[in-house]
mmCIF file of C-alpha atoms in Angstrom:
data_model
loop_
_atom_site.group_PDB
_atom_site.id
_atom_site.type_symbol
_atom_site.label_atom_id
_atom_site.label_comp_id
_atom_site.label_asym_id
_atom_site.label_seq_id
_atom_site.Cartn_x
_atom_site.Cartn_y
_atom_site.Cartn_z
ATOM 1 C CA MET A 788 63.488 42.077 -108.752
ATOM 2 C CA LYS A 789 60.018 42.705 -110.117
ATOM 3 C CA GLU A 790 60.761 46.418 -110.476
ATOM 4 C CA GLN A 791 63.765 45.683 -112.700
ATOM 5 C CA TRP A 792 61.543 43.893 -115.207
ATOM 6 C CA GLU A 793 58.869 46.559 -115.114
ATOM 7 C CA HIS A 794 61.402 49.309 -115.702
ATOM 8 C CA GLY A 795 63.555 47.490 -118.240
ATOM 9 C CA GLY A 796 66.442 46.519 -115.958
ATOM 10 C CA HIS A 797 69.637 48.501 -115.326
ATOM 11 C CA GLY A 798 70.918 51.205 -117.654
ATOM 12 C CA ASP A 799 70.439 51.009 -121.413
ATOM 13 C CA HIS A 800 70.576 47.222 -121.576
ATOM 14 C CA ASN A 801 66.889 46.376 -121.702
ATOM 15 C CA CYS A 802 65.447 43.278 -123.298
ATOM 16 C CA GLU A 803 64.493 44.965 -126.541
ATOM 17 C CA GLY A 804 67.939 46.469 -127.056
ATOM 18 C CA ARG A 805 69.753 43.185 -126.546
ATOM 19 C CA HIS A 806 67.720 41.319 -129.114
ATOM 20 C CA LYS A 807 67.775 43.809 -131.964
ATOM 21 C CA GLY A 808 70.280 43.665 -134.756
ATOM 22 C CA ARG A 809 72.061 40.606 -136.038
ATOM 23 C CA HIS A 810 70.220 38.116 -133.802
ATOM 24 C CA HIS A 811 66.765 39.336 -134.827
ATOM 25 C CA ASP A 812 66.375 37.058 -137.857
ATOM 26 C CA GLY A 813 67.578 34.015 -135.935
ATOM 27 C CA ALA A 814 65.105 34.655 -133.142
ATOM 28 C CA LYS A 815 62.291 35.125 -135.649
ATOM 29 C CA THR A 816 63.187 31.853 -137.367
ATOM 30 C CA PHE A 817 63.368 30.083 -134.012
ATOM 31 C CA ARG A 818 59.932 31.385 -132.955
ATOM 32 C CA ARG A 819 58.441 30.401 -136.310
ATOM 33 C CA GLY A 820 59.921 26.930 -135.922
ATOM 34 C CA ARG A 821 58.388 26.623 -132.466
ATOM 35 C CA ALA A 822 55.022 27.768 -133.843
ATOM 36 C CA LEU A 823 55.225 25.100 -136.553
ATOM 37 C CA GLU A 824 56.136 22.440 -133.976
ATOM 38 C CA PHE A 825 53.095 23.338 -131.906
ATOM 39 C CA LEU A 826 50.907 23.281 -135.022
ATOM 40 C CA ASN A 827 52.144 19.739 -135.603
ATOM 41 C CA VAL A 828 51.158 18.800 -132.028
ATOM 42 C CA LEU A 829 47.665 20.180 -132.619
ATOM 43 C CA GLU A 830 47.357 18.259 -135.878
ATOM 44 C CA VAL A 831 48.400 15.004 -134.182
ATOM 45 C CA LYS A 832 45.654 15.595 -131.608
ATOM 46 C CA ARG A 833 43.160 16.197 -134.429
ATOM 47 C CA ALA A 834 44.199 12.965 -136.160
ATOM 48 C CA THR A 835 43.848 11.036 -132.894
ATOM 49 C CA LEU A 836 40.349 12.428 -132.340
ATOM 50 C CA LYS A 837 39.360 11.495 -135.907
ATOM 51 C CA GLN A 838 40.526 7.921 -135.312
ATOM 52 C CA GLN A 839 38.614 7.746 -132.041
ATOM 53 C CA VAL A 840 35.417 9.059 -133.679
ATOM 54 C CA GLU A 841 35.576 6.200 -136.187
ATOM 55 C CA ALA A 842 36.569 3.489 -133.696
ATOM 56 C CA PRO A 843 33.730 1.243 -132.485
ATOM 57 C CA GLU A 844 34.975 1.206 -128.883
ATOM 58 C CA TYR A 845 34.379 4.964 -128.617
ATOM 59 C CA GLN A 846 30.838 5.015 -130.011
ATOM 60 C CA GLU A 847 29.349 5.719 -126.571
ATOM 61 C CA ILE A 848 31.192 9.026 -126.395
ATOM 62 C CA LYS A 849 31.158 9.835 -130.103
ATOM 63 C CA GLN A 850 29.293 13.127 -129.596
ATOM 64 C CA VAL A 851 31.865 14.298 -127.044
ATOM 65 C CA LEU A 852 34.697 13.361 -129.391
ATOM 66 C CA LEU A 853 33.007 15.202 -132.276
ATOM 67 C CA GLY A 854 32.778 18.293 -130.082
ATOM 68 C CA GLU A 855 36.451 18.044 -129.179
ATOM 69 C CA LEU A 856 37.351 17.514 -132.838
ATOM 70 C CA LYS A 857 35.417 20.594 -133.859
ATOM 71 C CA ALA A 858 37.091 22.603 -131.088
ATOM 72 C CA ILE A 859 40.623 21.512 -132.029
ATOM 73 C CA GLU A 860 39.931 22.314 -135.683
ATOM 74 C CA MET A 861 38.808 25.815 -134.680
ATOM 75 C CA VAL A 862 41.985 26.264 -132.625
ATOM 76 C CA ILE A 863 44.129 25.112 -135.563
ATOM 77 C CA ASP A 864 42.352 27.537 -137.908
ATOM 78 C CA GLU A 865 42.780 30.463 -135.510
ATOM 79 C CA TYR A 866 46.381 29.516 -134.753
ATOM 80 C CA THR A 867 47.383 29.306 -138.418
ATOM 81 C CA ARG A 868 45.737 32.649 -139.143
ATOM 82 C CA HIS A 869 47.281 34.339 -136.103
ATOM 83 C CA PHE A 870 50.811 33.150 -136.850
ATOM 84 C CA GLU A 871 50.334 33.356 -140.631
ATOM 85 C CA LEU A 872 51.242 29.710 -141.103
ATOM 86 C CA ARG A 873 50.478 27.543 -144.086
ATOM 87 C CA ARG A 874 50.238 23.765 -144.198
ATOM 88 C CA ARG A 875 53.151 23.619 -146.649
ATOM 89 C CA GLU A 876 55.475 25.287 -144.112
ATOM 90 C CA ALA A 877 54.603 22.728 -141.460
ATOM 91 C CA ASP A 878 55.239 19.907 -143.930
ATOM 92 C CA GLU A 879 58.612 21.403 -144.879
ATOM 93 C CA SER A 880 59.517 21.789 -141.202
ATOM 94 C CA GLN A 881 58.753 18.119 -140.535
ATOM 95 C CA THR A 882 60.746 17.026 -143.594
ATOM 96 C CA ALA A 883 63.739 19.092 -142.483
ATOM 97 C CA GLU A 884 63.586 17.586 -138.973
ATOM 98 C CA GLY A 885 63.463 14.081 -140.425
ATOM 99 C CA ASP A 886 66.592 14.743 -142.493
ATOM 100 C CA GLN A 887 68.688 15.559 -139.408
#
């Protein structure tokens, strides 16, 4: 089975060929939507860390939380650059989901 994937499967029906054409735009939109969903997950984590940094019950581990906050912000920055996302798109995606 592994060899089929490495060599593109049987005949002319490889993965690339099946997904080109009329379905290409739909797949691109779907992937972009998934990227925006994951960006939202990362931003929820960032918001949670910010709340924990400010909460008195987490003062003992504040430095750890600040490190995690900085790390998640770096991931968000890299992610948005890599997938060419803008905050406005994520907001529009959330609004559209809420309307359904």
